[in-house]
Short mmCIF file of N, CA and C and ligand atoms in Angstrom, two decimals:
data_model
loop_
_atom_site.label_atom_id
_atom_site.label_comp_id
_atom_site.label_asym_id
_atom_site.label_seq_id
_atom_site.Cartn_x
_atom_site.Cartn_y
_atom_site.Cartn_z
N MET O 1 53.94 59.42 30.35
CA MET O 1 54.94 58.87 29.90
C MET O 1 55.18 58.60 28.63
N GLY O 2 56.29 58.47 27.65
CA GLY O 2 56.87 58.42 26.32
C GLY O 2 56.22 56.90 26.17
N LEU O 3 56.04 56.39 24.85
CA LEU O 3 55.77 55.05 24.81
C LEU O 3 57.34 54.33 24.65
N VAL O 4 58.28 55.05 24.28
CA VAL O 4 59.32 54.08 24.32
C VAL O 4 59.68 53.92 26.20
N SER O 5 59.42 55.17 26.97
CA SER O 5 59.73 54.93 28.63
C SER O 5 58.63 53.46 28.88
N TRP O 6 57.71 53.82 28.47
CA TRP O 6 56.76 52.71 28.63
C TRP O 6 56.98 51.08 28.83
N ALA O 7 57.82 51.28 27.13
CA ALA O 7 57.69 49.90 26.59
C ALA O 7 59.12 49.52 27.06
N ARG O 8 60.33 50.10 27.61
CA ARG O 8 61.07 49.87 28.41
C ARG O 8 61.04 49.22 29.26
N LYS O 9 60.11 50.06 30.29
CA LYS O 9 59.95 49.33 31.40
C LYS O 9 59.29 48.15 31.38
N ARG O 10 58.66 47.88 30.57
CA ARG O 10 58.12 46.33 30.44
C ARG O 10 59.10 45.69 29.51
N SER O 11 60.24 45.76 29.41
CA SER O 11 60.96 45.18 28.46
C SER O 11 62.59 45.21 28.73
N ILE O 12 63.01 44.85 30.36
CA ILE O 12 64.19 45.30 30.44
C ILE O 12 65.41 43.96 29.91
N TRP O 13 66.26 44.66 28.88
CA TRP O 13 67.20 43.70 28.36
C TRP O 13 68.11 43.93 29.74
N VAL O 14 68.91 42.47 30.17
CA VAL O 14 70.12 42.61 30.77
C VAL O 14 71.06 41.85 30.50
N PHE O 15 72.10 42.41 30.87
CA PHE O 15 73.54 41.67 30.53
C PHE O 15 74.40 41.36 31.69
N HIS O 16 74.45 40.09 31.66
CA HIS O 16 75.29 40.08 33.10
C HIS O 16 76.80 39.91 32.76
N VAL O 17 77.52 40.43 33.64
CA VAL O 17 79.26 39.96 33.61
C VAL O 17 79.60 39.75 35.22
N ASN O 18 80.51 38.92 34.98
CA ASN O 18 81.00 38.14 36.30
C ASN O 18 82.62 38.63 36.14
N ALA O 19 82.44 39.90 37.18
CA ALA O 19 83.50 40.74 37.44
C ALA O 19 84.40 39.90 38.12
N ALA O 20 85.22 38.50 38.30
CA ALA O 20 85.56 38.13 39.29
C ALA O 20 85.02 37.55 40.34
N SER O 21 83.69 37.40 40.18
CA SER O 21 83.11 36.72 41.44
C SER O 21 83.26 35.08 41.85
N CYS O 22 82.54 34.82 42.81
CA CYS O 22 83.04 33.43 43.58
C CYS O 22 81.93 32.21 42.73
N ASN O 23 81.45 33.06 41.76
CA ASN O 23 80.15 32.41 41.21
C ASN O 23 79.04 32.04 41.95
N GLY O 24 79.30 32.27 43.39
CA GLY O 24 78.10 32.70 44.00
C GLY O 24 76.66 33.34 43.72
N CYS O 25 77.17 34.78 43.67
CA CYS O 25 76.05 35.55 42.96
C CYS O 25 75.35 35.17 41.57
N ASP O 26 76.45 34.85 40.91
CA ASP O 26 76.05 34.46 39.58
C ASP O 26 75.04 33.35 39.15
N ILE O 27 75.13 32.42 40.28
CA ILE O 27 73.95 31.40 40.46
C ILE O 27 72.73 31.97 40.80
N GLU O 28 72.79 32.93 41.71
CA GLU O 28 71.37 33.20 42.21
C GLU O 28 70.58 34.31 40.97
N ILE O 29 71.41 34.88 39.78
CA ILE O 29 71.22 35.51 39.03
C ILE O 29 70.73 34.47 37.95
N VAL O 30 71.12 33.36 37.91
CA VAL O 30 70.47 32.44 37.19
C VAL O 30 69.32 31.89 37.59
N ALA O 31 69.27 31.80 39.24
CA ALA O 31 68.19 30.87 39.43
C ALA O 31 66.82 32.14 39.13
N ALA O 32 67.50 33.41 39.46
CA ALA O 32 66.22 34.26 39.33
C ALA O 32 65.51 34.60 37.57
N LEU O 33 66.61 34.15 36.57
CA LEU O 33 66.13 34.02 35.18
C LEU O 33 65.61 32.97 34.88
N THR O 34 65.93 31.87 35.47
CA THR O 34 65.12 30.53 35.02
C THR O 34 63.98 30.02 35.48
N PRO O 35 63.34 28.65 35.16
CA PRO O 35 61.65 28.56 35.85
C PRO O 35 61.17 29.00 36.89
N ARG O 36 62.41 28.42 37.90
CA ARG O 36 62.11 28.57 39.25
C ARG O 36 61.43 29.98 39.47
N TYR O 37 61.85 31.34 39.42
CA TYR O 37 61.41 32.22 39.42
C TYR O 37 60.93 33.59 38.40
N ASP O 38 61.66 32.66 37.06
CA ASP O 38 61.04 33.24 36.26
C ASP O 38 60.94 34.36 36.23
N VAL O 39 61.86 35.38 35.87
CA VAL O 39 61.80 37.13 35.71
C VAL O 39 61.58 37.17 34.34
N GLU O 40 61.59 36.58 33.54
CA GLU O 40 61.03 36.84 32.35
C GLU O 40 59.52 37.06 32.30
N ARG O 41 58.85 36.45 32.82
CA ARG O 41 57.20 36.87 32.98
C ARG O 41 57.38 38.38 32.98
N LEU O 42 58.03 39.30 33.57
CA LEU O 42 57.85 40.76 34.17
C LEU O 42 58.82 41.49 33.27
N GLY O 43 58.97 40.69 31.99
CA GLY O 43 59.85 41.10 30.84
C GLY O 43 61.25 41.52 30.82
N VAL O 44 61.99 41.24 31.82
CA VAL O 44 63.53 41.00 32.09
C VAL O 44 63.91 39.53 31.24
N GLN O 45 64.82 39.90 30.36
CA GLN O 45 65.53 39.05 29.39
C GLN O 45 67.20 39.25 29.36
N LEU O 46 67.43 38.02 29.31
CA LEU O 46 68.75 37.97 29.37
C LEU O 46 69.08 38.18 27.82
N VAL O 47 70.32 38.97 27.46
CA VAL O 47 70.43 39.18 26.35
C VAL O 47 72.44 38.84 26.05
N PRO O 48 72.53 38.33 24.90
CA PRO O 48 73.94 37.71 25.06
C PRO O 48 75.29 39.06 24.31
N SER O 49 74.51 40.39 24.05
CA SER O 49 75.23 41.20 23.97
C SER O 49 75.31 42.72 24.94
N PRO O 50 75.87 43.10 25.21
CA PRO O 50 76.09 44.40 25.73
C PRO O 50 75.19 45.73 24.89
N ARG O 51 75.63 45.42 23.89
CA ARG O 51 75.08 46.52 22.55
C ARG O 51 73.56 46.19 22.60
N HIS O 52 73.01 45.16 23.02
CA HIS O 52 71.02 45.14 23.21
C HIS O 52 70.75 45.49 24.65
N ALA O 53 71.55 45.58 25.97
CA ALA O 53 71.38 45.65 26.90
C ALA O 53 71.03 46.76 27.11
N ASP O 54 70.04 46.79 28.40
CA ASP O 54 69.77 48.13 28.99
C ASP O 54 70.28 48.45 30.44
N VAL O 55 70.05 47.34 30.78
CA VAL O 55 70.87 47.36 32.10
C VAL O 55 72.31 46.05 32.55
N LEU O 56 73.03 46.11 33.19
CA LEU O 56 73.69 45.57 33.40
C LEU O 56 74.18 45.04 34.78
N LEU O 57 73.99 43.65 35.21
CA LEU O 57 74.20 43.04 35.82
C LEU O 57 75.38 42.73 36.53
N VAL O 58 76.38 43.13 37.35
CA VAL O 58 77.78 43.42 37.71
C VAL O 58 78.28 42.27 38.95
N THR O 59 78.72 41.03 38.94
CA THR O 59 78.95 40.21 40.40
C THR O 59 80.54 40.62 40.37
N GLY O 60 80.99 40.46 41.59
CA GLY O 60 82.27 40.38 41.70
C GLY O 60 83.24 41.70 42.26
N THR O 61 84.24 41.46 42.41
CA THR O 61 84.82 42.34 42.78
C THR O 61 85.76 43.81 41.68
N ALA O 62 85.83 43.19 40.60
CA ALA O 62 86.42 43.96 39.54
C ALA O 62 87.76 43.76 39.63
N ASN O 63 88.52 42.87 39.73
CA ASN O 63 89.69 42.35 39.88
C ASN O 63 90.85 42.99 38.61
N GLN O 64 91.85 43.04 39.14
CA GLN O 64 92.99 43.70 38.01
C GLN O 64 92.86 43.12 36.57
N LEU O 65 92.52 41.45 36.44
CA LEU O 65 91.98 41.05 34.94
C LEU O 65 90.74 41.74 34.96
N MET O 66 89.53 42.11 35.27
CA MET O 66 88.49 41.96 34.77
C MET O 66 87.85 43.91 34.56
N ARG O 67 88.83 44.67 35.29
CA ARG O 67 88.87 45.92 35.27
C ARG O 67 88.39 46.52 33.85
N ASP O 68 89.35 46.38 32.96
CA ASP O 68 89.23 47.37 31.98
C ASP O 68 88.49 46.45 30.84
N ARG O 69 88.10 45.29 30.99
CA ARG O 69 87.19 44.78 30.60
C ARG O 69 85.91 45.04 30.84
N LEU O 70 85.62 45.12 32.04
CA LEU O 70 84.17 45.59 32.94
C LEU O 70 84.22 47.25 31.61
N LYS O 71 85.18 47.69 31.58
CA LYS O 71 85.22 49.40 31.42
C LYS O 71 84.33 49.16 29.98
N LYS O 72 85.19 48.45 29.38
CA LYS O 72 84.94 48.12 27.67
C LYS O 72 83.56 47.35 27.55
N ILE O 73 82.74 47.07 28.23
CA ILE O 73 81.54 46.18 28.27
C ILE O 73 80.89 47.52 28.29
N TYR O 74 80.77 48.44 29.47
CA TYR O 74 79.48 49.47 29.76
C TYR O 74 80.06 50.58 28.56
N ASP O 75 80.89 50.48 28.04
CA ASP O 75 81.13 51.58 26.89
C ASP O 75 80.22 51.21 25.68
N GLN O 76 79.96 49.66 25.93
CA GLN O 76 79.37 49.33 24.87
C GLN O 76 77.75 49.46 24.44
N MET O 77 77.28 49.73 25.95
CA MET O 77 75.88 49.95 25.69
C MET O 77 75.41 51.01 25.53
N SER O 78 74.38 51.05 24.85
CA SER O 78 73.91 52.70 24.30
C SER O 78 73.11 53.26 25.68
N GLU O 79 72.62 54.57 25.52
CA GLU O 79 72.29 55.19 26.13
C GLU O 79 70.33 54.98 26.11
N PRO O 80 69.90 54.83 27.43
CA PRO O 80 69.86 55.10 28.81
C PRO O 80 70.60 53.68 28.93
N LYS O 81 71.61 53.73 29.91
CA LYS O 81 72.01 52.34 30.76
C LYS O 81 72.21 52.29 32.16
N TYR O 82 72.27 51.24 32.56
CA TYR O 82 72.15 51.22 34.13
C TYR O 82 73.26 50.13 34.31
N VAL O 83 73.55 50.47 35.59
CA VAL O 83 74.13 49.24 36.29
C VAL O 83 73.76 49.13 37.72
N VAL O 84 73.71 47.60 37.66
CA VAL O 84 73.28 46.97 38.73
C VAL O 84 74.36 46.26 39.88
N ALA O 85 74.96 46.61 40.61
CA ALA O 85 76.08 45.64 41.68
C ALA O 85 75.65 45.01 42.34
N ILE O 86 75.64 43.51 42.17
CA ILE O 86 75.28 42.30 42.99
C ILE O 86 75.93 42.06 43.70
N GLY O 87 75.68 41.88 44.84
CA GLY O 87 76.65 41.28 45.74
C GLY O 87 77.10 41.98 46.73
N ALA O 88 77.87 41.40 47.69
CA ALA O 88 78.54 42.14 48.53
C ALA O 88 80.34 42.83 47.90
N CYS O 89 80.79 41.36 47.09
CA CYS O 89 82.22 41.68 46.48
C CYS O 89 81.60 43.13 45.24
N ALA O 90 80.40 43.40 44.75
CA ALA O 90 80.78 44.31 43.86
C ALA O 90 80.20 45.70 44.12
N ALA O 91 79.81 45.61 45.59
CA ALA O 91 79.65 46.67 46.63
C ALA O 91 80.43 47.38 47.21
N SER O 92 81.68 46.26 47.41
CA SER O 92 82.56 46.92 48.32
C SER O 92 83.52 46.35 48.40
N GLY O 93 83.92 45.05 47.62
CA GLY O 93 85.20 44.28 47.40
C GLY O 93 84.39 42.92 48.30
N GLY O 94 83.79 43.18 49.35
CA GLY O 94 83.05 42.29 49.93
C GLY O 94 84.14 41.56 51.07
N VAL O 95 84.17 40.04 50.89
CA VAL O 95 85.48 39.07 51.80
C VAL O 95 86.74 39.73 51.31
N PHE O 96 86.60 39.97 49.95
CA PHE O 96 88.01 40.36 49.50
C PHE O 96 88.44 41.90 49.62
N ASN O 97 87.92 42.81 50.18
CA ASN O 97 88.00 43.87 50.65
C ASN O 97 89.33 44.21 51.36
N GLY O 98 90.52 45.14 50.56
CA GLY O 98 91.69 45.38 50.84
C GLY O 98 92.93 44.54 50.35
N CYS O 99 92.67 43.45 49.61
CA CYS O 99 93.24 42.56 48.65
C CYS O 99 93.84 43.50 47.64
N TYR O 100 95.37 43.04 47.40
CA TYR O 100 95.81 43.76 46.53
C TYR O 100 95.26 44.02 44.83
N ASN O 101 94.69 43.24 44.68
CA ASN O 101 94.35 43.26 43.28
C ASN O 101 92.60 43.69 42.86
N VAL O 102 92.03 44.05 44.05
CA VAL O 102 90.63 44.18 43.83
C VAL O 102 90.51 45.63 43.79
N GLU O 103 89.26 46.15 42.98
CA GLU O 103 88.59 47.27 43.55
C GLU O 103 87.65 47.11 44.94
N GLN O 104 87.47 48.29 45.15
CA GLN O 104 86.70 48.54 46.54
C GLN O 104 85.26 48.48 46.04
N GLY O 105 84.84 47.83 45.09
CA GLY O 105 83.44 47.91 44.80
C GLY O 105 83.84 48.62 42.87
N VAL O 106 82.55 48.13 42.28
CA VAL O 106 82.62 48.20 41.15
C VAL O 106 82.48 49.43 40.97
N ASP O 107 81.88 50.51 41.34
CA ASP O 107 81.72 52.16 40.95
C ASP O 107 82.90 52.27 41.07
N LYS O 108 84.02 52.31 40.94
CA LYS O 108 85.49 52.52 41.45
C LYS O 108 85.54 52.63 39.69
N VAL O 109 85.10 51.18 38.63
CA VAL O 109 85.56 51.32 37.58
C VAL O 109 84.12 51.90 36.44
N VAL O 110 82.83 51.55 36.79
CA VAL O 110 81.37 52.27 36.10
C VAL O 110 80.85 52.85 37.15
N PRO O 111 79.89 53.98 36.52
CA PRO O 111 78.69 54.36 37.52
C PRO O 111 77.77 52.77 38.04
N VAL O 112 77.57 52.97 39.46
CA VAL O 112 76.47 52.03 39.53
C VAL O 112 75.58 52.75 40.04
N ASN O 113 74.05 52.42 39.46
CA ASN O 113 72.69 52.78 39.83
C ASN O 113 71.98 52.37 41.01
N LEU O 114 72.71 51.09 41.54
CA LEU O 114 71.69 50.36 42.37
C LEU O 114 72.73 49.21 42.94
N TYR O 115 72.50 49.20 44.12
CA TYR O 115 73.45 48.01 44.83
C TYR O 115 72.30 47.09 45.60
N ILE O 116 72.53 45.92 45.31
CA ILE O 116 71.99 44.89 45.83
C ILE O 116 72.96 44.06 47.20
N PRO O 117 72.50 44.33 47.87
CA PRO O 117 73.51 43.64 49.07
C PRO O 117 73.18 42.28 49.37
N GLY O 118 74.46 41.56 49.85
CA GLY O 118 74.21 40.24 50.17
C GLY O 118 75.13 39.06 50.05
N CYS O 119 75.55 38.27 50.56
CA CYS O 119 76.51 37.46 49.80
C CYS O 119 76.13 36.00 50.15
N PRO O 120 75.49 35.08 48.82
CA PRO O 120 74.78 35.95 47.63
C PRO O 120 73.61 36.85 48.13
N PRO O 121 73.16 37.56 47.30
CA PRO O 121 71.69 38.11 47.70
C PRO O 121 70.73 37.42 47.23
N ARG O 122 69.58 36.57 47.49
CA ARG O 122 68.89 36.07 46.91
C ARG O 122 67.99 36.28 45.59
N PRO O 123 67.68 35.25 44.88
CA PRO O 123 66.69 35.43 43.60
C PRO O 123 65.97 37.00 43.64
N GLU O 124 64.82 36.75 44.76
CA GLU O 124 63.75 37.58 45.28
C GLU O 124 64.39 39.19 45.48
N ALA O 125 65.61 39.24 45.89
CA ALA O 125 66.00 40.79 45.87
C ALA O 125 66.82 40.98 44.37
N ILE O 126 67.55 40.19 44.07
CA ILE O 126 67.59 40.73 42.54
C ILE O 126 66.56 41.08 41.60
N ILE O 127 65.61 40.33 41.73
CA ILE O 127 64.30 40.69 40.88
C ILE O 127 63.72 41.79 41.12
N TYR O 128 63.76 42.02 42.74
CA TYR O 128 62.78 43.30 43.11
C TYR O 128 63.73 44.78 42.41
N GLY O 129 65.14 44.33 43.12
CA GLY O 129 66.17 45.21 42.77
C GLY O 129 65.76 46.04 41.11
N ILE O 130 65.83 44.84 40.52
CA ILE O 130 65.85 45.36 38.83
C ILE O 130 64.63 45.96 38.97
N LEU O 131 63.15 45.61 39.29
CA LEU O 131 62.19 46.31 39.46
C LEU O 131 62.03 47.74 39.81
N LYS O 132 62.61 47.80 41.01
CA LYS O 132 62.74 49.13 41.80
C LYS O 132 63.50 50.01 40.69
N LEU O 133 64.86 49.61 39.99
CA LEU O 133 65.43 50.49 39.07
C LEU O 133 64.56 51.07 38.10
N VAL O 134 63.25 50.27 37.66
CA VAL O 134 62.85 50.99 36.33
C VAL O 134 61.44 51.42 37.03
N GLY O 135 61.34 51.46 38.36
CA GLY O 135 59.88 52.22 38.74
C GLY O 135 59.02 51.14 39.01
N GLU O 136 59.04 49.94 38.55
CA GLU O 136 58.10 49.00 38.32
C GLU O 136 57.57 48.04 39.96
N ALA O 137 58.60 48.35 40.72
CA ALA O 137 58.55 47.40 42.21
C ALA O 137 57.25 47.82 42.78
N PRO O 138 56.45 46.60 43.37
CA PRO O 138 55.74 47.64 44.29
C PRO O 138 55.94 48.29 45.42
N GLU O 139 55.40 48.91 46.25
CA GLU O 139 55.73 49.44 47.41
C GLU O 139 55.65 48.55 48.48
N ARG O 140 56.76 48.47 49.00
CA ARG O 140 57.28 47.80 50.57
C ARG O 140 58.02 48.78 51.28
N LYS O 141 58.00 48.35 52.46
CA LYS O 141 58.22 49.04 53.89
C LYS O 141 59.94 49.29 53.52
N GLU O 142 60.33 48.34 53.78
CA GLU O 142 61.96 48.41 53.70
C GLU O 142 62.44 48.70 51.86
N SER O 143 63.29 49.17 51.63
CA SER O 143 63.77 49.68 50.35
C SER O 143 64.61 48.08 50.04
N VAL O 144 65.52 48.32 48.87
CA VAL O 144 66.22 47.15 48.51
C VAL O 144 67.08 47.13 48.85
N GLU O 145 67.74 48.16 49.40
CA GLU O 145 69.14 48.38 50.17
C GLU O 145 68.89 47.70 51.30
N THR O 146 68.23 47.44 52.13
CA THR O 146 67.97 46.89 53.30
C THR O 146 67.77 45.06 53.19
N ILE O 147 67.00 45.23 51.74
CA ILE O 147 67.03 43.60 52.04
C ILE O 147 68.16 42.62 52.15
N ALA O 148 68.13 41.88 53.14
CA ALA O 148 68.96 41.15 53.73
C ALA O 148 68.76 39.32 53.24
N ASN O 149 69.63 38.65 53.29
CA ASN O 149 69.49 37.73 53.22
C ASN O 149 68.15 36.37 54.02
S1 LIG U 1 79.47 38.92 47.39
FE1 LIG U 1 79.66 36.95 48.51
S2 LIG U 1 78.42 35.11 46.77
FE2 LIG U 1 78.64 36.49 45.61
S3 LIG U 1 80.69 36.74 44.79
FE3 LIG U 1 81.24 37.95 46.69
S4 LIG U 1 81.61 35.92 47.68
FE4 LIG U 1 80.65 35.22 46.23
#
């Protein structure tokens, strides 16, 4: 493994986008980032600009208001970049699936590397998903795709 790859695994910078969520998933992201779960101890840090981020954490349905903004934010990230869809709304539209102004998942707008299900997913699932993305998650019987609430 190269030095840059090694360093990136231990220094994952994330940018959070609320693409029209109800804030339920966002609260769980905040819980993961703050001292109760303290994901920063694992090298995961929230950054204020997508230009600095390795990973985009997206919540919500990517409705008509947010669709173009989400794409613009994604385009500002430098390679390599990853997208994590957090919650049922980001994965498929969730309870809003079929509504006239929402996408059936944020992967209709930007490419998604990982889905974390739940409404909302717990902070443990969010942390595990991010670590799974960079290959740092401990081995478990069930994968992150099957972690339920
Ligand atoms: S998945 Fe549930 S908690 Fe998350 S934004 Fe949608 S409705 Fe809210």
